[in-house]
mmCIF file of C-alpha atoms and ligand atoms in Angstrom:
data_model
loop_
_atom_site.group_PDB
_atom_site.id
_atom_site.type_symbol
_atom_site.label_atom_id
_atom_site.label_comp_id
_atom_site.label_asym_id
_atom_site.label_seq_id
_atom_site.Cartn_x
_atom_site.Cartn_y
_atom_site.Cartn_z
ATOM 1 C CA UNK A 16 142.940 59.890 135.100
ATOM 2 C CA UNK A 17 140.245 61.611 133.572
ATOM 3 C CA UNK A 18 140.044 65.603 135.027
ATOM 4 C CA UNK A 19 137.065 67.907 134.616
ATOM 5 C CA UNK A 20 137.154 70.735 132.130
ATOM 6 C CA UNK A 21 135.416 74.137 132.046
ATOM 7 C CA UNK A 22 133.448 72.761 129.310
ATOM 8 C CA UNK A 23 132.302 69.916 131.840
ATOM 9 C CA UNK A 24 133.696 67.365 129.324
ATOM 10 C CA UNK A 25 135.648 64.641 130.488
ATOM 11 C CA UNK A 26 139.205 64.922 129.428
ATOM 12 C CA UNK A 27 139.144 61.027 129.036
ATOM 13 C CA UNK A 28 142.633 60.816 127.144
ATOM 14 C CA UNK A 29 144.379 62.417 129.396
ATOM 15 C CA UNK A 30 146.845 60.053 131.127
ATOM 16 C CA UNK A 31 148.224 60.263 134.559
ATOM 17 C CA UNK A 32 151.453 58.249 133.223
ATOM 18 C CA UNK A 33 152.033 61.473 131.381
ATOM 19 C CA UNK A 34 153.087 59.081 128.245
ATOM 20 C CA UNK A 35 152.047 61.718 125.888
ATOM 21 C CA UNK A 36 153.214 59.624 122.846
ATOM 22 C CA UNK A 37 151.692 56.790 123.643
ATOM 23 C CA UNK A 38 148.374 58.884 123.989
ATOM 24 C CA UNK A 39 148.909 60.363 120.850
ATOM 25 C CA UNK A 40 149.070 57.354 119.196
ATOM 26 C CA UNK A 41 146.167 55.767 120.791
ATOM 27 C CA UNK A 42 143.831 58.541 119.832
ATOM 28 C CA UNK A 43 145.288 58.010 116.175
ATOM 29 C CA UNK A 44 144.503 54.832 116.178
ATOM 30 C CA UNK A 45 141.470 55.312 117.516
ATOM 31 C CA UNK A 46 140.395 58.153 115.412
ATOM 32 C CA UNK A 47 141.390 56.694 111.793
ATOM 33 C CA UNK A 48 139.115 53.618 112.819
ATOM 34 C CA UNK A 49 136.046 56.280 114.377
ATOM 35 C CA UNK A 50 136.307 58.324 110.689
ATOM 36 C CA UNK A 51 136.059 54.525 108.986
ATOM 37 C CA UNK A 52 133.193 53.287 110.850
ATOM 38 C CA UNK A 53 131.365 56.159 110.924
ATOM 39 C CA UNK A 54 131.513 57.695 114.031
ATOM 40 C CA UNK A 55 131.631 61.365 113.710
ATOM 41 C CA UNK A 56 128.734 63.874 113.681
ATOM 42 C CA UNK A 57 128.026 66.957 112.007
ATOM 43 C CA UNK A 58 126.847 69.617 114.918
ATOM 44 C CA UNK A 59 125.577 73.386 113.486
ATOM 45 C CA UNK A 60 125.667 75.946 115.809
ATOM 46 C CA UNK A 61 123.671 79.524 115.102
ATOM 47 C CA UNK A 62 124.838 82.837 113.965
ATOM 48 C CA UNK A 63 122.422 85.480 114.344
ATOM 49 C CA UNK A 64 122.105 89.002 113.411
ATOM 50 C CA UNK A 65 121.348 91.942 115.822
ATOM 51 C CA UNK A 66 118.066 91.316 115.800
ATOM 52 C CA UNK A 67 118.754 87.768 116.995
ATOM 53 C CA UNK A 68 117.192 86.336 113.715
ATOM 54 C CA UNK A 69 119.676 83.161 112.486
ATOM 55 C CA UNK A 70 121.736 84.244 109.393
ATOM 56 C CA UNK A 71 124.528 81.489 109.305
ATOM 57 C CA UNK A 72 125.377 78.478 110.885
ATOM 58 C CA UNK A 73 128.823 77.151 111.592
ATOM 59 C CA UNK A 74 129.829 73.426 111.326
ATOM 60 C CA UNK A 75 131.516 71.723 114.468
ATOM 61 C CA UNK A 76 132.523 68.242 114.283
ATOM 62 C CA UNK A 77 131.661 65.540 117.421
ATOM 63 C CA UNK A 78 132.945 62.181 117.533
ATOM 64 C CA UNK A 79 130.274 59.943 118.851
ATOM 65 C CA UNK A 80 132.421 57.575 121.017
ATOM 66 C CA UNK A 81 130.313 54.248 121.765
ATOM 67 C CA UNK A 82 132.095 53.805 125.048
ATOM 68 C CA UNK A 83 133.306 57.537 125.627
ATOM 69 C CA UNK A 84 130.246 59.412 124.280
ATOM 70 C CA UNK A 85 130.071 62.446 122.572
ATOM 71 C CA UNK A 86 133.702 63.689 122.499
ATOM 72 C CA UNK A 87 134.437 67.695 121.530
ATOM 73 C CA UNK A 88 137.009 68.680 118.953
ATOM 74 C CA UNK A 89 139.526 70.233 121.271
ATOM 75 C CA UNK A 90 140.093 66.306 122.486
ATOM 76 C CA UNK A 91 140.758 64.960 119.336
ATOM 77 C CA UNK A 92 141.760 67.836 116.547
ATOM 78 C CA UNK A 93 145.276 68.431 117.793
ATOM 79 C CA UNK A 94 146.079 64.608 117.127
ATOM 80 C CA UNK A 95 144.369 64.649 114.026
ATOM 81 C CA UNK A 96 146.755 67.326 112.560
ATOM 82 C CA UNK A 97 149.686 66.694 113.712
ATOM 83 C CA UNK A 98 148.956 62.445 112.210
ATOM 84 C CA UNK A 99 147.530 64.176 108.690
ATOM 85 C CA UNK A 100 143.809 62.430 109.714
ATOM 86 C CA UNK A 101 142.535 65.927 109.697
ATOM 87 C CA UNK A 102 142.320 65.939 105.897
ATOM 88 C CA UNK A 103 139.845 62.919 105.768
ATOM 89 C CA UNK A 104 137.919 64.253 108.797
ATOM 90 C CA UNK A 105 137.658 68.209 107.142
ATOM 91 C CA UNK A 106 136.727 66.351 103.916
ATOM 92 C CA UNK A 107 133.989 64.167 105.900
ATOM 93 C CA UNK A 108 133.053 67.772 107.535
ATOM 94 C CA UNK A 109 132.842 69.393 104.158
ATOM 95 C CA UNK A 110 130.793 66.386 102.705
ATOM 96 C CA UNK A 111 128.253 66.842 105.183
ATOM 97 C CA UNK A 112 127.709 70.909 105.272
ATOM 98 C CA UNK A 113 127.558 70.440 101.613
ATOM 99 C CA UNK A 114 124.712 68.199 102.167
ATOM 100 C CA UNK A 115 123.048 69.919 105.123
ATOM 101 C CA UNK A 116 123.183 73.012 102.329
ATOM 102 C CA UNK A 117 121.725 70.937 99.658
ATOM 103 C CA UNK A 118 119.045 70.053 102.283
ATOM 104 C CA UNK A 119 118.689 73.695 103.112
ATOM 105 C CA UNK A 120 118.286 74.930 99.888
ATOM 106 C CA UNK A 121 115.911 72.406 98.525
ATOM 107 C CA UNK A 122 113.851 73.700 101.455
ATOM 108 C CA UNK A 123 113.616 77.090 100.158
ATOM 109 C CA UNK A 124 115.729 78.150 103.038
ATOM 110 C CA UNK A 125 118.729 80.453 101.546
ATOM 111 C CA UNK A 126 121.206 80.388 104.706
ATOM 112 C CA UNK A 127 125.485 79.808 104.374
ATOM 113 C CA UNK A 128 127.229 77.312 106.224
ATOM 114 C CA UNK A 129 130.710 78.084 107.693
ATOM 115 C CA UNK A 130 133.062 75.338 107.854
ATOM 116 C CA UNK A 131 136.692 75.544 109.666
ATOM 117 C CA UNK A 132 139.263 74.225 107.541
ATOM 118 C CA UNK A 133 142.735 73.093 108.840
ATOM 119 C CA UNK A 134 146.048 74.792 107.779
ATOM 120 C CA UNK A 135 147.392 71.024 107.016
ATOM 121 C CA UNK A 136 144.157 70.563 104.569
ATOM 122 C CA UNK A 137 144.518 73.815 103.046
ATOM 123 C CA UNK A 138 148.203 73.201 101.782
ATOM 124 C CA UNK A 139 146.960 69.982 100.001
ATOM 125 C CA UNK A 140 147.656 70.953 95.898
ATOM 126 C CA UNK A 141 144.036 69.623 95.380
ATOM 127 C CA UNK A 142 142.512 71.985 98.219
ATOM 128 C CA UNK A 143 140.825 74.097 95.891
ATOM 129 C CA UNK A 144 139.511 70.637 93.828
ATOM 130 C CA UNK A 145 138.650 69.033 96.895
ATOM 131 C CA UNK A 146 136.149 71.928 97.503
ATOM 132 C CA UNK A 147 135.106 72.684 94.298
ATOM 133 C CA UNK A 148 134.180 68.943 93.670
ATOM 134 C CA UNK A 149 132.449 68.404 96.963
ATOM 135 C CA UNK A 150 129.667 71.005 96.358
ATOM 136 C CA UNK A 151 129.162 69.778 93.236
ATOM 137 C CA UNK A 152 128.749 66.269 93.813
ATOM 138 C CA UNK A 153 126.701 67.360 96.781
ATOM 139 C CA UNK A 154 124.879 69.767 94.954
ATOM 140 C CA UNK A 155 125.117 72.616 96.907
ATOM 141 C CA UNK A 156 126.131 76.476 96.206
ATOM 142 C CA UNK A 157 129.982 78.082 96.340
ATOM 143 C CA UNK A 158 127.547 81.068 97.630
ATOM 144 C CA UNK A 159 126.446 79.312 100.895
ATOM 145 C CA UNK A 160 129.524 77.886 101.349
ATOM 146 C CA UNK A 161 132.259 80.050 103.756
ATOM 147 C CA UNK A 162 135.386 78.417 104.911
ATOM 148 C CA UNK A 163 137.011 79.626 107.962
ATOM 149 C CA UNK A 164 140.252 79.767 108.155
ATOM 150 C CA UNK A 165 143.037 80.822 110.501
ATOM 151 C CA UNK A 166 145.854 83.384 110.615
ATOM 152 C CA UNK A 167 148.411 80.796 110.905
ATOM 153 C CA UNK A 168 147.701 79.064 107.534
ATOM 154 C CA UNK A 169 148.999 82.363 106.411
ATOM 155 C CA UNK A 170 152.569 82.196 107.365
ATOM 156 C CA UNK A 171 154.229 80.306 104.773
ATOM 157 C CA UNK A 172 153.817 79.903 100.818
ATOM 158 C CA UNK A 173 151.548 83.071 100.954
ATOM 159 C CA UNK A 174 151.400 83.343 97.020
ATOM 160 C CA UNK A 175 150.090 79.835 97.134
ATOM 161 C CA UNK A 176 147.361 80.334 99.819
ATOM 162 C CA UNK A 177 146.489 83.791 97.228
ATOM 163 C CA UNK A 178 146.341 81.593 94.781
ATOM 164 C CA UNK A 179 144.418 78.839 96.290
ATOM 165 C CA UNK A 180 141.931 81.692 98.011
ATOM 166 C CA UNK A 181 141.719 83.555 94.487
ATOM 167 C CA UNK A 182 140.236 80.691 92.549
ATOM 168 C CA UNK A 183 137.644 79.503 95.411
ATOM 169 C CA UNK A 184 136.656 83.440 95.530
ATOM 170 C CA UNK A 185 136.020 83.475 92.117
ATOM 171 C CA UNK A 186 133.266 80.123 92.364
ATOM 172 C CA UNK A 187 131.748 82.111 94.809
ATOM 173 C CA UNK A 188 133.328 80.976 98.240
ATOM 174 C CA UNK A 189 134.094 83.386 101.012
ATOM 175 C CA UNK A 190 136.528 83.301 103.285
ATOM 176 C CA UNK A 191 136.280 84.287 107.213
ATOM 177 C CA UNK A 192 139.320 84.464 109.613
ATOM 178 C CA UNK A 193 138.408 82.950 112.628
ATOM 179 C CA UNK A 194 139.792 84.030 116.160
ATOM 180 C CA UNK A 195 141.059 87.199 114.646
ATOM 181 C CA UNK A 196 143.642 88.720 116.680
ATOM 182 C CA UNK A 197 145.257 85.696 118.341
ATOM 183 C CA UNK A 198 147.854 84.913 115.344
ATOM 184 C CA UNK A 199 151.157 86.421 114.911
ATOM 185 C CA UNK A 200 150.510 87.325 111.188
ATOM 186 C CA UNK A 201 151.023 90.964 110.151
ATOM 187 C CA UNK A 202 147.919 92.379 108.944
ATOM 188 C CA UNK A 203 149.471 93.344 105.812
ATOM 189 C CA UNK A 204 147.265 89.608 104.209
ATOM 190 C CA UNK A 205 144.106 91.328 105.123
ATOM 191 C CA UNK A 206 144.260 93.878 101.768
ATOM 192 C CA UNK A 207 145.847 91.482 99.634
ATOM 193 C CA UNK A 208 143.022 88.490 99.904
ATOM 194 C CA UNK A 209 140.129 87.847 99.194
ATOM 195 C CA UNK A 210 138.369 87.866 102.772
ATOM 196 C CA UNK A 211 134.922 88.291 103.541
ATOM 197 C CA UNK A 212 134.540 88.270 106.990
ATOM 198 C CA UNK A 213 136.663 88.516 110.746
ATOM 199 C CA UNK A 214 135.646 86.545 113.735
ATOM 200 C CA UNK A 215 136.461 87.897 116.693
ATOM 201 C CA UNK A 216 137.955 85.636 118.982
ATOM 202 C CA UNK A 217 135.988 84.380 122.262
ATOM 203 C CA UNK A 218 138.692 85.086 124.114
ATOM 204 C CA UNK A 219 138.272 89.119 123.794
ATOM 205 C CA UNK A 220 134.163 88.742 124.040
ATOM 206 C CA UNK A 221 134.456 86.952 127.792
ATOM 207 C CA UNK A 222 135.042 89.588 129.561
ATOM 208 C CA UNK A 223 133.100 92.038 128.618
ATOM 209 C CA UNK A 224 131.891 94.671 129.189
ATOM 210 C CA UNK A 225 133.933 94.931 132.483
ATOM 211 C CA UNK A 226 137.276 94.315 130.515
ATOM 212 C CA UNK A 227 138.552 98.013 129.512
ATOM 213 C CA UNK A 228 141.103 96.253 127.433
ATOM 214 C CA UNK A 229 139.206 93.509 125.887
ATOM 215 C CA UNK A 230 136.737 96.275 125.097
ATOM 216 C CA UNK A 231 139.146 98.721 123.296
ATOM 217 C CA UNK A 232 140.208 95.480 121.308
ATOM 218 C CA UNK A 233 136.749 94.919 120.249
ATOM 219 C CA UNK A 234 136.393 98.168 118.787
ATOM 220 C CA UNK A 235 139.765 98.182 116.892
ATOM 221 C CA UNK A 236 139.038 95.500 115.294
ATOM 222 C CA UNK A 237 135.238 96.519 114.837
ATOM 223 C CA UNK A 238 136.839 99.449 113.233
ATOM 224 C CA UNK A 239 139.393 97.805 111.223
ATOM 225 C CA UNK A 240 136.700 95.394 109.471
ATOM 226 C CA UNK A 241 134.594 98.333 108.841
ATOM 227 C CA UNK A 242 137.123 100.412 107.182
ATOM 228 C CA UNK A 243 138.103 97.080 105.138
ATOM 229 C CA UNK A 244 134.183 96.807 104.072
ATOM 230 C CA UNK A 245 134.937 93.338 106.086
ATOM 231 C CA UNK A 246 131.737 91.495 108.096
ATOM 232 C CA UNK A 247 131.934 90.727 111.465
ATOM 233 C CA UNK A 248 131.220 87.726 113.736
ATOM 234 C CA UNK A 249 131.586 87.749 117.426
ATOM 235 C CA UNK A 250 131.820 84.326 118.671
ATOM 236 C CA UNK A 251 131.603 82.971 122.244
ATOM 237 C CA UNK A 252 128.511 85.544 123.479
ATOM 238 C CA UNK A 253 126.891 83.889 126.901
ATOM 239 C CA UNK A 254 125.619 87.205 128.436
ATOM 240 C CA UNK A 255 123.161 89.462 127.779
ATOM 241 C CA UNK A 256 125.448 92.143 129.322
ATOM 242 C CA UNK A 257 128.204 90.730 126.184
ATOM 243 C CA UNK A 258 125.120 91.013 123.612
ATOM 244 C CA UNK A 259 124.260 94.358 124.622
ATOM 245 C CA UNK A 260 127.813 95.761 124.375
ATOM 246 C CA UNK A 261 128.231 94.437 121.210
ATOM 247 C CA UNK A 262 124.587 95.524 120.010
ATOM 248 C CA UNK A 263 125.482 98.995 120.691
ATOM 249 C CA UNK A 264 127.981 98.977 117.620
ATOM 250 C CA UNK A 265 126.060 98.219 114.773
ATOM 251 C CA UNK A 266 125.989 95.648 112.284
ATOM 252 C CA UNK A 267 127.433 92.604 114.010
ATOM 253 C CA UNK A 268 126.952 88.611 113.489
ATOM 254 C CA UNK A 269 126.723 87.018 117.134
ATOM 255 C CA UNK A 270 127.231 83.431 117.923
ATOM 256 C CA UNK A 271 127.517 81.629 121.298
ATOM 257 C CA UNK A 272 125.344 79.575 123.890
ATOM 258 C CA UNK A 273 123.039 82.779 124.821
ATOM 259 C CA UNK A 274 121.568 81.988 121.161
ATOM 260 C CA UNK A 275 122.254 78.446 120.611
ATOM 261 C CA UNK A 276 124.628 75.618 121.783
ATOM 262 C CA UNK A 277 125.984 73.526 118.242
ATOM 263 C CA UNK A 278 123.046 70.843 118.029
ATOM 264 C CA UNK A 279 122.569 67.743 115.523
ATOM 265 C CA UNK A 280 122.914 69.233 112.133
ATOM 266 C CA UNK A 281 119.387 67.111 111.334
ATOM 267 C CA UNK A 282 117.856 69.071 114.192
ATOM 268 C CA UNK A 283 118.661 72.237 113.114
ATOM 269 C CA UNK A 284 118.006 71.692 109.540
ATOM 270 C CA UNK A 285 114.173 70.665 110.574
ATOM 271 C CA UNK A 286 113.863 73.693 112.718
ATOM 272 C CA UNK A 287 115.245 76.381 109.958
ATOM 273 C CA UNK A 288 113.090 74.869 107.338
ATOM 274 C CA UNK A 289 109.592 73.979 110.017
ATOM 275 C CA UNK A 290 110.007 77.982 110.992
ATOM 276 C CA UNK A 291 109.927 79.998 107.855
ATOM 277 C CA UNK A 292 109.968 83.338 109.704
ATOM 278 C CA UNK A 293 112.990 82.529 110.870
ATOM 279 C CA UNK A 294 114.834 82.821 107.691
ATOM 280 C CA UNK A 295 112.622 85.230 105.567
HETATM 281 P P1 C2E B 6 135.932 77.927 116.353
HETATM 282 O O1 C2E B 6 136.207 77.361 115.021
HETATM 283 O O2 C2E B 6 136.850 79.076 116.565
HETATM 284 O O3 C2E B 6 134.653 77.267 116.828
HETATM 285 C C1 C2E B 6 134.211 77.659 118.109
HETATM 286 C C2 C2E B 6 133.794 76.976 119.335
HETATM 287 O O4 C2E B 6 133.446 77.664 120.653
HETATM 288 C C3 C2E B 6 133.339 75.966 119.097
HETATM 289 O O5 C2E B 6 133.964 74.576 119.990
HETATM 290 C C4 C2E B 6 131.832 76.291 119.735
HETATM 291 O O6 C2E B 6 130.975 75.128 120.404
HETATM 292 C C5 C2E B 6 132.675 77.088 121.002
HETATM 293 N N1 C2E B 6 131.225 78.153 121.145
HETATM 294 C C6 C2E B 6 130.230 78.311 120.341
HETATM 295 N N2 C2E B 6 129.631 79.753 121.493
HETATM 296 C C7 C2E B 6 130.727 79.382 122.767
HETATM 297 C C8 C2E B 6 130.075 80.250 123.958
HETATM 298 O O7 C2E B 6 129.047 80.927 123.687
HETATM 299 N N3 C2E B 6 130.955 79.672 124.916
HETATM 300 C C9 C2E B 6 132.144 79.094 124.465
HETATM 301 N N4 C2E B 6 132.544 79.315 126.184
HETATM 302 N N5 C2E B 6 132.202 78.535 123.831
HETATM 303 C C10 C2E B 6 131.561 78.534 122.828
HETATM 304 P P2 C2E B 6 133.986 73.219 119.543
HETATM 305 O O8 C2E B 6 133.176 73.174 118.461
HETATM 306 O O9 C2E B 6 134.504 72.632 120.320
HETATM 307 O O10 C2E B 6 135.354 73.637 118.740
HETATM 308 C C11 C2E B 6 136.419 73.810 119.384
HETATM 309 C C12 C2E B 6 137.431 74.120 117.718
HETATM 310 O O11 C2E B 6 137.667 72.659 117.034
HETATM 311 C C13 C2E B 6 137.000 74.596 116.626
HETATM 312 O O12 C2E B 6 137.188 76.313 116.898
HETATM 313 C C14 C2E B 6 137.721 74.581 115.680
HETATM 314 O O13 C2E B 6 139.088 75.221 115.646
HETATM 315 C C15 C2E B 6 137.825 73.082 116.046
HETATM 316 N N6 C2E B 6 136.966 72.244 114.949
HETATM 317 C C16 C2E B 6 135.828 72.477 115.151
HETATM 318 N N7 C2E B 6 135.121 71.299 114.321
HETATM 319 C C17 C2E B 6 136.289 71.570 112.990
HETATM 320 C C18 C2E B 6 136.491 70.890 111.807
HETATM 321 O O14 C2E B 6 135.321 70.273 111.408
HETATM 322 N N8 C2E B 6 137.498 71.178 111.505
HETATM 323 C C19 C2E B 6 138.655 71.485 111.908
HETATM 324 N N9 C2E B 6 139.910 71.643 110.993
HETATM 325 N N10 C2E B 6 138.598 72.087 113.173
HETATM 326 C C20 C2E B 6 137.699 72.105 113.625
HETATM 327 MG MG1 MG B 7 135.611 78.265 113.795
HETATM 328 MG MG1 MG B 8 136.963 80.732 116.333
HETATM 329 MG MG1 MG B 9 138.194 79.277 118.614
#
């Protein structure tokens, strides 16, 4: 039975039978076909500076399902991850993001795009080659690509992870730690890896400025980032009060519905290209 979620989406895969294995199998089969049929869509969400100017974009995938409409990743990323389909999905998004970068660069808009990388994708032996080959094939600059990874991905095979990050970093690609502060890893990795940016998880932003504990955690994350010379993005900014709290902390990048929802890539590109003042 369909159930309403907080985001207003229908959780159409939720089954009242509780037959989880069956449900997963159905999503997996449908998703495999969807990737082949070209049903994935690239959405882009603005990241803005404290002046409200767009300074970067995050690539967020959507599934344009012929019957169920636009499906958000929360409904299929876990199954994609468990089935290995995430590698094809991530590669599709990477290619689309690189095409967007090439289009933006051709129009003289030097903006970066952050792409989410799943642990399984990152763990592939050919991960580094795939990223570099895709950039090259699509004519996109490595200097405009950020890869968003999560702390969990660093938990095993740390030396391998470090070698991959070093190789990509040398090519000009930057790394961002997504959902920072929600993982279980030690902080030691921050000084051992070529990391450009920390993204403060939206769970810490949600109850600002009222929640003193969340405020303290946000201040602590900002302090860690500043001491290590890392850039900071706060995600999930929905209210003026949250924006104000964060803007008072100085130079941060903000991302959230207050500024823009994720929107179809082409619409975002067209708007940026036609309003030069926004990215001057
Ligand atoms: P994430 O990378 O942490 O992305 C941020 C999520 O927060 C996105 O959800 C975005 O739409 C949402 N968001 C942005 N601003 C606000 C706000 O003001 N309030 C609230 N409540 N939410 C906001 P989305 O697009 O549903 O994606 C969910 C997660 O799915 C992402 O979290 C990411 O972990 C994963 N994902 C999305 N696209 C990809 C992809 O191409 N590859 C992989 N591996 N994972 C992806
Ligand atoms: Mg992300
Ligand atoms: Mg995040
Ligand atoms: Mg998140």
